[in-house]
Short mmCIF file of C-alpha atoms and ligand atoms in Angstrom, two decimals:
data_model
loop_
_atom_site.label_atom_id
_atom_site.label_comp_id
_atom_site.label_asym_id
_atom_site.label_seq_id
_atom_site.Cartn_x
_atom_site.Cartn_y
_atom_site.Cartn_z
CA MET A 1 32.43 68.53 255.76
CA LEU A 2 31.76 69.91 259.15
CA ALA A 3 29.77 66.85 260.06
CA LEU A 4 32.57 64.66 258.84
CA THR A 5 35.11 66.49 260.97
CA ALA A 6 32.90 66.09 263.99
CA ALA A 7 32.49 62.42 263.23
CA ALA A 8 36.21 61.99 262.83
CA ALA A 9 36.82 63.70 266.15
CA THR A 10 34.32 61.41 267.81
CA LEU A 11 35.96 58.39 266.27
CA ALA A 12 39.36 59.52 267.43
CA LEU A 13 38.04 59.96 270.95
CA ALA A 14 36.36 56.61 270.87
CA GLY A 15 39.58 55.11 269.60
CA SER A 16 41.65 56.62 272.38
CA SER A 17 39.24 55.56 275.07
CA LEU A 18 39.02 52.08 273.59
CA ALA A 19 42.67 51.64 274.36
CA THR A 20 42.02 51.92 278.09
CA THR A 21 38.52 50.54 278.34
CA THR A 22 37.72 47.00 279.31
CA ILE A 23 34.87 45.47 277.41
CA THR A 24 32.40 44.07 279.87
CA ALA A 25 29.74 41.45 279.33
CA ALA A 26 26.20 42.58 278.64
CA PRO A 27 24.02 42.54 281.75
CA SER A 28 22.12 39.31 282.32
CA PRO A 29 18.33 39.30 281.83
CA SER A 30 17.83 39.29 285.61
CA GLN A 31 20.18 42.26 286.02
CA VAL A 32 18.25 44.13 283.35
CA GLN A 33 14.98 43.22 285.02
CA GLN A 34 16.25 44.49 288.38
CA ALA A 35 17.52 47.72 286.84
CA VAL A 36 14.16 48.30 285.16
CA LYS A 37 12.36 47.67 288.45
CA ARG A 38 14.67 50.04 290.28
CA ALA A 39 14.11 52.75 287.72
CA ALA A 40 10.34 52.31 287.66
CA SER A 41 9.49 51.79 291.28
CA GLN A 42 10.91 50.09 294.25
CA ASN A 43 10.54 46.49 295.27
CA PRO A 44 11.01 45.26 298.81
CA LEU A 45 14.73 45.31 299.63
CA THR A 46 14.70 41.53 300.07
CA ASP A 47 13.94 41.17 296.34
CA TYR A 48 17.32 42.61 295.40
CA THR A 49 19.90 39.87 295.36
CA TYR A 50 23.41 40.08 293.96
CA SER A 51 26.54 38.05 293.84
CA TYR A 52 29.17 39.87 295.87
CA SER A 53 31.10 40.95 292.78
CA ALA A 54 27.98 42.34 291.09
CA VAL A 55 26.73 44.65 293.84
CA PRO A 56 25.47 47.92 292.29
CA TYR A 57 26.69 51.35 293.40
CA GLN A 58 23.32 51.79 295.12
CA VAL A 59 20.57 49.20 295.50
CA LEU A 60 17.89 51.89 295.98
CA PRO A 61 18.97 54.98 294.02
CA GLY A 62 15.44 56.20 293.35
CA ALA A 63 13.79 59.14 295.08
CA VAL A 64 10.95 56.83 296.07
CA GLY A 65 9.46 56.88 299.57
CA ARG A 66 12.32 57.46 302.00
CA GLY A 67 14.84 57.07 299.17
CA PRO A 68 17.28 57.41 297.69
CA GLN A 69 19.52 55.53 300.07
CA SER A 70 22.07 57.73 301.81
CA GLY A 71 25.24 55.74 301.16
CA TYR A 72 26.49 53.21 298.62
CA ASN A 73 26.98 49.49 298.28
CA ILE A 74 30.25 49.27 296.36
CA CYS A 75 32.78 49.54 299.16
CA ASN A 76 36.52 49.29 298.61
CA SER A 77 39.86 50.67 299.74
CA THR A 78 38.86 54.10 298.44
CA THR A 79 35.78 54.26 300.64
CA SER A 80 37.42 52.81 303.76
CA GLY A 81 37.83 55.25 306.64
CA PRO A 82 36.09 57.22 309.39
CA ASP A 83 33.63 58.94 307.06
CA SER A 84 32.77 55.91 304.93
CA GLN A 85 29.12 55.68 303.90
CA CYS A 86 29.37 51.98 303.07
CA GLN A 87 26.01 50.21 303.34
CA THR A 88 27.23 46.70 302.60
CA LEU A 89 27.89 44.75 305.79
CA VAL A 90 30.19 41.71 305.82
CA ALA A 91 30.24 39.22 308.71
CA ASN A 92 32.55 36.25 308.35
CA ASN A 93 33.97 35.10 311.67
CA ALA A 94 34.92 36.10 315.21
CA SER A 95 37.64 38.51 314.12
CA ASP A 96 36.11 39.69 310.87
CA PHE A 97 32.63 41.17 311.03
CA CYS A 98 30.77 44.45 310.80
CA LEU A 99 27.84 46.02 312.66
CA TRP A 100 25.60 48.88 311.61
CA GLY A 101 26.31 52.25 313.24
CA SER A 102 25.78 55.97 312.84
CA PRO A 103 26.70 57.76 309.58
CA THR A 104 27.74 60.83 311.57
CA THR A 105 31.37 61.50 312.32
CA SER A 106 30.81 62.27 315.97
CA PRO A 107 28.95 60.05 318.43
CA ASN A 108 26.11 62.50 318.81
CA GLY A 109 22.90 60.56 318.17
CA THR A 110 20.93 57.41 318.73
CA ILE A 111 20.38 54.51 316.39
CA GLY A 112 16.72 55.53 316.25
CA ASP A 113 17.73 58.94 314.84
CA VAL A 114 19.73 57.43 312.03
CA GLU A 115 18.31 53.97 311.38
CA ALA A 116 17.54 54.63 307.72
CA ALA A 117 21.09 55.81 307.06
CA VAL A 118 23.27 53.53 309.17
CA VAL A 119 26.62 52.47 307.73
CA ALA A 120 28.96 49.55 308.26
CA TYR A 121 31.54 49.58 311.05
CA CYS A 122 33.92 46.64 310.80
CA THR A 123 36.62 45.02 312.90
CA ASN A 124 39.17 45.69 310.15
CA ASP A 125 39.66 47.92 307.12
CA GLN A 126 39.12 45.21 304.51
CA HIS A 127 35.50 46.00 303.69
CA GLY A 128 35.59 49.63 302.59
CA ALA A 129 33.86 50.69 305.79
CA ARG A 130 34.59 52.42 309.08
CA VAL A 131 36.75 50.57 311.58
CA ILE A 132 35.69 49.66 315.11
CA PRO A 133 38.70 50.44 317.26
CA ALA A 134 39.92 47.24 318.83
CA GLY A 135 39.17 47.35 322.52
CA ALA A 136 35.69 48.72 321.90
CA ILE A 137 34.23 45.22 321.75
CA THR A 138 34.63 43.89 325.27
CA GLY A 139 32.78 40.59 324.95
CA LEU A 140 31.76 38.37 322.06
CA GLN A 141 30.08 35.08 321.33
CA LEU A 142 29.92 33.84 317.77
CA MET A 143 27.38 31.05 317.50
CA HIS A 144 27.24 28.64 314.57
CA THR A 145 23.91 26.86 314.26
CA SER A 146 22.15 24.80 311.61
CA ALA A 147 19.82 27.67 310.65
CA TYR A 148 21.73 30.89 311.30
CA ILE A 149 25.01 32.39 312.42
CA GLN A 150 24.94 34.91 315.22
CA TRP A 151 27.29 37.43 316.82
CA THR A 152 26.38 38.75 320.28
CA GLY A 153 28.37 40.82 322.70
CA HIS A 154 29.28 44.03 324.46
CA ILE A 155 30.53 47.19 322.80
CA ASN A 156 31.38 50.76 323.65
CA MET A 157 28.57 52.42 321.73
CA THR A 158 30.64 55.47 320.86
CA ALA A 159 32.71 53.20 318.59
CA LEU A 160 29.59 52.94 316.41
CA GLY A 161 29.12 56.72 316.39
CA LEU A 162 26.31 56.47 318.94
CA THR A 163 25.90 58.20 322.25
CA ALA A 164 26.97 56.00 325.14
CA THR A 165 23.48 56.22 326.60
CA ASP A 166 21.62 55.19 323.45
CA THR A 167 19.12 52.56 324.44
CA GLY A 168 18.97 51.23 320.95
CA GLY A 169 16.90 49.93 318.12
CA GLU A 170 16.57 47.28 315.47
CA LEU A 171 18.00 47.21 311.97
CA ASP A 172 16.67 44.74 309.43
CA PRO A 173 15.94 44.46 305.71
CA HIS A 174 12.24 45.27 306.10
CA GLY A 175 10.90 48.41 307.81
CA ALA A 176 7.36 49.70 307.41
CA ASP A 177 7.98 50.40 303.71
CA LEU A 178 10.07 47.23 303.18
CA ALA A 179 13.02 49.31 301.97
CA GLY A 180 15.10 48.28 304.98
CA ASN A 181 17.03 49.99 307.72
CA PRO A 182 19.41 51.04 306.39
CA LEU A 183 17.65 51.72 303.11
CA GLY A 184 19.40 49.65 300.49
CA GLY A 185 21.59 47.84 303.03
CA LEU A 186 23.13 44.54 301.92
CA VAL A 187 24.65 41.80 304.09
CA TYR A 188 27.19 39.14 303.05
CA SER A 189 28.97 36.27 304.78
CA ASN A 190 31.25 33.45 303.75
CA GLN A 191 29.47 31.31 306.36
CA MET A 192 26.23 31.08 304.40
CA PRO A 193 25.37 27.67 302.95
CA GLY A 194 27.47 27.13 299.85
CA GLY A 195 30.07 29.71 300.83
CA ASN A 196 32.61 27.17 302.15
CA ASN A 197 34.14 29.80 304.43
CA GLN A 198 35.48 31.50 301.32
CA THR A 199 32.82 32.92 299.05
CA GLU A 200 30.75 35.87 300.20
CA ILE A 201 27.07 34.93 299.85
CA GLN A 202 24.25 37.39 300.43
CA ALA A 203 22.15 36.96 303.57
CA ILE A 204 18.67 38.10 302.58
CA GLU A 205 17.15 37.79 306.04
CA TRP A 206 19.08 39.21 308.99
CA ASN A 207 18.69 41.52 311.94
CA ASN A 208 20.91 43.59 314.15
CA PHE A 209 20.09 45.23 317.47
CA VAL A 210 22.37 47.60 319.28
CA GLY A 211 21.72 49.54 322.47
CA SER A 212 22.87 50.03 326.03
CA GLY A 213 26.29 48.62 325.32
CA VAL A 214 25.01 45.35 323.88
CA PHE A 215 24.86 44.23 320.26
CA CYS A 216 23.50 41.22 318.41
CA LEU A 217 23.58 40.31 314.74
CA LYS A 218 21.97 37.27 313.16
CA LEU A 219 22.14 36.07 309.56
CA CYS A 220 19.54 33.46 308.65
CA PHE A 221 20.29 30.78 306.09
CA ASP A 222 16.70 30.45 304.88
CA ASN A 223 15.19 33.44 303.14
CA THR A 224 11.67 32.11 302.64
CA GLN A 225 10.31 33.34 305.99
CA ASN A 226 8.81 29.87 306.42
CA GLU A 227 8.39 28.70 310.01
CA PRO A 228 10.47 28.25 312.00
CA PHE A 229 11.70 31.72 311.01
CA TYR A 230 14.60 32.87 313.16
CA CYS A 231 15.04 36.36 311.67
CA GLU A 232 11.57 37.69 312.44
CA ASN A 233 11.75 41.46 312.51
CA LYS A 234 8.53 42.31 314.33
CA PHE A 235 9.75 42.13 317.94
CA ASP A 236 11.34 45.55 317.97
CA LEU A 237 10.04 46.49 321.43
CA LEU A 238 12.23 43.72 322.79
CA GLY A 239 15.98 43.74 322.47
CA CYS A 240 18.85 41.30 322.13
CA SER A 241 17.93 39.08 325.05
CA TYR A 242 14.58 38.20 323.50
CA ASN A 243 15.47 38.27 319.83
CA MET A 244 18.85 36.58 320.22
CA PRO A 245 19.05 34.94 323.64
CA ALA A 246 22.69 34.16 324.36
CA ALA A 247 25.30 34.38 327.10
CA TYR A 248 26.20 38.08 326.80
CA GLN A 249 29.22 37.61 329.03
CA ASP A 250 31.39 40.69 329.16
CA GLY A 251 35.13 40.08 329.10
CA VAL A 252 34.77 36.71 327.36
CA PHE A 253 35.38 35.98 323.66
CA LEU A 254 33.91 32.73 322.38
CA GLU A 255 33.14 30.92 319.16
CA CYS A 256 30.72 28.02 319.64
CA ASP A 257 28.35 25.64 318.00
CA GLY A 258 24.86 26.29 319.29
CA ASP A 259 21.44 24.75 319.51
CA LEU A 260 18.64 26.66 317.82
CA GLN A 261 16.80 29.29 319.79
CA ASP A 262 13.04 29.25 320.21
CA VAL A 263 11.15 31.23 317.63
CA VAL A 264 10.71 34.63 319.24
CA GLY A 265 7.31 34.98 320.88
CA THR A 266 6.70 31.25 321.05
CA TYR A 267 7.33 29.62 324.39
CA THR A 268 6.75 26.26 325.97
CA GLY A 269 5.20 26.06 329.43
CA THR A 270 6.28 23.64 332.14
CA ASP A 271 3.37 21.42 331.07
CA GLY A 272 4.74 21.34 327.54
CA SER A 273 2.02 23.52 326.06
CA LYS A 274 3.07 26.12 323.53
CA THR A 275 1.92 29.69 323.73
CA VAL A 276 2.42 32.39 321.14
CA TRP A 277 2.85 36.01 322.15
CA SER A 278 2.25 38.84 319.71
CA GLN A 279 3.84 42.21 320.27
CA PRO A 280 1.13 44.85 320.63
CA SER A 281 1.61 48.25 319.02
CA SER A 282 2.53 49.59 322.43
CA LEU A 283 3.04 48.07 325.82
CA PRO A 284 1.67 49.52 329.05
CA ALA A 285 4.25 50.16 331.75
CA THR A 286 2.77 47.56 334.04
CA SER A 287 2.89 44.74 331.52
CA THR A 288 5.10 41.77 332.01
CA LEU A 289 6.03 39.34 329.33
CA PRO A 290 4.72 35.85 329.93
CA TRP A 291 8.03 34.16 329.26
CA THR A 292 11.75 34.41 329.75
CA PRO A 293 13.76 33.39 326.73
CA ARG A 294 15.60 30.10 326.89
CA VAL A 295 19.29 30.56 326.20
CA PRO A 296 20.22 27.84 323.71
CA ALA A 297 22.96 25.45 324.78
CA SER A 298 26.34 25.91 323.20
CA SER A 299 29.14 23.43 322.65
CA ASN A 300 32.65 23.13 321.21
CA CYS A 301 33.42 26.63 322.41
CA LYS A 302 36.76 28.07 321.49
CA THR A 303 37.96 30.85 323.78
CA TYR A 304 39.94 33.78 322.43
CA GLN A 305 41.66 36.74 323.96
CA SER A 306 40.51 40.08 322.63
CA THR A 307 44.01 40.73 321.38
CA ASP A 308 43.89 37.51 319.31
CA LEU A 309 40.78 38.71 317.54
CA PHE A 310 41.51 42.42 317.33
CA PRO A 311 45.29 42.71 317.38
CA ASN A 312 45.50 46.24 316.07
CA SER A 313 44.27 47.58 319.34
CA LEU A 314 45.44 50.89 320.61
CA LEU A 315 43.32 50.45 323.68
CA GLY A 316 43.80 46.78 324.32
CA TYR A 317 41.41 44.83 326.41
CA GLN A 318 42.62 44.20 329.92
CA SER A 319 41.05 40.99 331.01
CA THR A 320 40.91 40.58 334.74
CA SER A 321 39.42 37.13 334.66
CA THR A 322 40.76 33.99 333.12
CA PRO A 323 37.99 32.36 331.17
CA SER A 324 38.13 28.61 330.96
CA SER A 325 39.57 27.46 327.70
CA THR A 326 36.83 25.04 326.78
CA ALA A 327 33.59 26.42 328.04
CA SER A 328 31.36 23.84 326.55
CA SER A 329 27.75 24.73 327.13
CA ALA A 330 28.69 28.04 328.57
CA THR A 331 25.50 29.94 328.46
CA MET A 332 23.78 32.56 330.23
CA THR A 333 21.99 35.51 331.26
CA SER A 334 20.03 38.41 330.39
CA GLY A 335 20.29 41.79 328.93
CA ALA A 336 16.98 42.96 327.82
CA SER A 337 16.89 45.94 325.63
CA ALA A 338 13.52 46.89 324.41
CA SER A 339 13.55 49.07 321.40
CA ARG A 340 11.33 50.87 319.04
CA SER A 341 12.73 51.38 315.64
CA GLY A 342 9.73 52.09 313.54
CA THR A 343 10.25 48.92 311.61
CA SER A 344 6.93 47.42 312.42
CA GLY A 345 4.15 49.63 311.38
CA ALA A 346 4.77 52.71 313.44
CA GLY A 347 6.15 54.64 310.55
CA ALA A 348 9.79 55.29 310.05
CA THR A 349 10.35 57.75 312.79
CA GLY A 350 12.49 55.45 314.83
CA THR A 351 12.09 56.72 318.31
CA SER A 352 13.77 54.23 320.48
CA ALA A 353 14.06 53.31 324.04
CA ASN A 354 15.31 50.37 325.87
CA ALA A 355 16.73 49.15 329.02
CA ALA A 356 20.23 48.96 330.16
CA ALA A 357 21.35 45.49 329.40
CA GLN A 358 22.10 43.61 332.52
CA THR A 359 25.01 41.33 332.49
CA SER A 360 25.78 38.60 334.85
CA ASN A 361 28.77 36.56 335.35
CA THR A 362 28.77 32.86 335.23
CA SER A 363 31.93 30.99 335.72
CA SER A 364 30.59 27.49 335.64
CA ALA A 365 29.60 25.82 332.44
CA ASN A 366 26.13 24.32 332.14
CA GLU A 367 24.63 26.82 334.46
CA VAL A 368 21.65 28.58 333.05
CA VAL A 369 20.86 31.88 334.60
CA VAL A 370 18.24 34.10 333.19
CA SER A 371 17.82 36.94 335.54
CA GLY A 372 16.96 40.53 335.46
CA ALA A 373 15.42 40.32 332.06
CA PHE A 374 12.04 41.41 333.22
CA GLY A 375 13.39 44.24 335.27
CA ALA A 376 15.39 45.43 332.33
CA PHE A 377 12.44 44.97 330.05
CA LEU A 378 10.22 47.04 332.31
CA ALA A 379 12.85 49.70 332.69
CA GLY A 380 13.01 49.85 328.93
CA LEU A 381 9.31 50.12 328.72
CA ALA A 382 9.25 52.98 331.16
CA ALA A 383 11.89 54.75 329.11
CA PHE A 384 9.91 54.08 325.96
CA LEU A 385 6.74 55.48 327.42
CA ALA A 386 8.48 58.47 328.94
C1 NAG B 401 35.17 52.08 294.92
O1 NAG B 401 33.91 52.46 295.51
C2 NAG B 401 33.39 53.67 294.99
C3 NAG B 401 32.15 54.03 295.82
O2 NAG B 401 31.18 53.03 295.73
C4 NAG B 401 33.09 53.50 293.52
O3 NAG B 401 32.62 54.72 292.99
C5 NAG B 401 34.38 53.10 292.79
O4 NAG B 401 34.06 52.80 291.46
C6 NAG B 401 34.97 51.85 293.45
N1 NAG B 401 36.26 51.57 292.83
C7 NAG B 401 36.54 50.36 292.37
C8 NAG B 401 37.92 50.22 291.78
O5 NAG B 401 35.74 49.44 292.38
C1 NAG B 402 38.66 35.15 310.07
O1 NAG B 402 38.90 35.10 308.68
C2 NAG B 402 40.12 35.71 308.31
C3 NAG B 402 40.19 35.75 306.80
O2 NAG B 402 39.95 34.49 306.28
C4 NAG B 402 41.26 34.94 308.94
O3 NAG B 402 42.49 35.55 308.62
C5 NAG B 402 41.09 34.95 310.45
O4 NAG B 402 42.07 34.15 311.06
C6 NAG B 402 39.73 34.40 310.82
N1 NAG B 402 39.53 34.62 312.27
C7 NAG B 402 39.08 33.66 313.06
C8 NAG B 402 38.96 34.02 314.49
O5 NAG B 402 38.76 32.55 312.67
C1 NAG B 403 25.97 65.09 314.58
O1 NAG B 403 27.15 65.26 313.82
C2 NAG B 403 26.92 65.41 312.43
C3 NAG B 403 28.29 65.49 311.78
O2 NAG B 403 28.86 64.21 311.80
C4 NAG B 403 26.09 66.66 312.17
O3 NAG B 403 25.83 66.78 310.80
C5 NAG B 403 24.77 66.52 312.93
O4 NAG B 403 24.02 67.70 312.79
C6 NAG B 403 25.03 66.28 314.41
N1 NAG B 403 23.77 66.02 315.07
C7 NAG B 403 23.46 66.58 316.22
C8 NAG B 403 22.13 66.17 316.79
O5 NAG B 403 24.20 67.34 316.79
C1 NAG B 404 34.10 54.50 325.19
O1 NAG B 404 34.95 55.04 324.22
C2 NAG B 404 35.16 56.44 324.41
C3 NAG B 404 35.94 56.93 323.22
O2 NAG B 404 37.11 56.18 323.04
C4 NAG B 404 35.88 56.67 325.73
O3 NAG B 404 36.03 58.05 325.95
C5 NAG B 404 35.03 56.10 326.85
O4 NAG B 404 35.73 56.18 328.06
C6 NAG B 404 34.70 54.63 326.57
N1 NAG B 404 33.77 54.16 327.57
C7 NAG B 404 34.02 53.09 328.30
C8 NAG B 404 32.95 52.71 329.28
O5 NAG B 404 35.04 52.43 328.19
C1 NAG B 405 33.97 26.32 307.74
O1 NAG B 405 34.03 26.77 309.08
C2 NAG B 405 33.23 25.99 309.96
C3 NAG B 405 33.22 26.67 311.28
O2 NAG B 405 34.47 27.18 311.62
C4 NAG B 405 33.81 24.58 309.99
O3 NAG B 405 33.06 23.77 310.85
C5 NAG B 405 33.77 24.00 308.60
O4 NAG B 405 34.39 22.74 308.57
C6 NAG B 405 34.46 24.90 307.59
N1 NAG B 405 34.16 24.44 306.27
C7 NAG B 405 35.09 24.39 305.33
C8 NAG B 405 34.62 23.91 303.98
O5 NAG B 405 36.25 24.74 305.51
C1 NAG B 406 31.57 38.54 338.44
O1 NAG B 406 32.00 37.60 339.37
C2 NAG B 406 33.05 38.07 340.19
C3 NAG B 406 33.56 36.92 341.04
O2 NAG B 406 32.49 36.15 341.52
C4 NAG B 406 32.51 39.24 341.03
O3 NAG B 406 33.54 39.76 341.85
C5 NAG B 406 32.02 40.34 340.09
O4 NAG B 406 31.44 41.37 340.81
C6 NAG B 406 31.01 39.78 339.13
N1 NAG B 406 30.69 40.77 338.12
C7 NAG B 406 29.44 41.02 337.78
C8 NAG B 406 29.25 42.02 336.69
O5 NAG B 406 28.48 40.47 338.30
#
């Protein structure tokens, strides 16, 4: 009798909740397999792939290694705002993209301090993340290539919750323990092959550097790590200018088609011979790199005003120059930011140091200027060793 009553009560409850519950499909075998793996141990982050609509609350919820991850991957209007802990980054176009930044609510640390726990900061509030105030990004070049899509530019670091003087570090889906920085971080774009500018497709291989007022983010189309591999994550003592050589023009906002960069560390001498450079575990202060990165040519550049891209600006970007409207092959310059993020074998401590990015101005198209990179690199090195 008692048991029956209890059963009846349970049934009644089940009945009432049935009325408001949506019946969902059973998980697919691969989803089950991934869940079992997550529960048992932890695979490399790059093993966890999801369609955008099937992202789990956390990719790495286990207390394994550095885990569990600090934030979450399901990001929506509820999670949007200045204290969002969203760890799913979306990068679609010149006006709609995110970068990784500090999970703190005041700009009181460096990317090296927080690399495992970085969260998404986006140019709008559509991705359940924090919002980069318009005006904080003061220069941008979005480069479409046949093997990757890349955002490079200048930013007020405090807009990413970082101290203005932070010299930076690298974020990528690997790290010494292969759990990624941030742990459990996912990246999506509608510019991946098959996305047709509409469907968010996961980028498995990507990297993002930020430091000294410069940022760069690259999403690779191929996730096999086969050569030529453009998202190599082992050059973390070098910054944007080596890992993603591009124009880095401040005050200019461009979207271009681009040639492919050289694979980082591989360079061609004037006699045509190829040399491969491997990053040592540390670099003496007197070292010089044997090459200066070639800035890939760009074409079909579309020029924007900051206010076109980021109209909700309270600050507004006051452009003092008038960039040419069709800067085909606009290229240029340097901005070396060496960094140490602990992603390549040095543990996960993430001390970082790098040089102030140098920017130079080029008004004429087709001019290729690569200057100051070594000086900046060496300055970064000195800071790193200090
Ligand atoms: C919104 O995101 C939060 C945090 O990930 C999650 O708990 C919640 O279920 C999401 N809401 C919807 C409607 O998806
Ligand atoms: C970026 O994509 C959004 C959403 O599709 C669109 O509204 C916006 O115009 C695009 N921006 C640029 C610069 O193409
Ligand atoms: C930075 O601010 C956060 C709050 O957002 C606080 O928890 C943390 O301790 C601060 N870190 C330092 C180094 O002051
Ligand atoms: C960066 O942003 C902060 C906060 O809005 C502001 O105080 C600071 O002046 C800005 N720095 C530059 C160089 O614009
Ligand atoms: C997607 O956008 C790219 C770059 O803006 C453009 O070249 C391409 O034609 C677009 N593709 C579709 C299917 O709209
Ligand atoms: C950019 O060029 C203008 C005009 O040649 C010059 O006045 C300015 O100092 C330059 N800025 C930088 C950062 O070199």
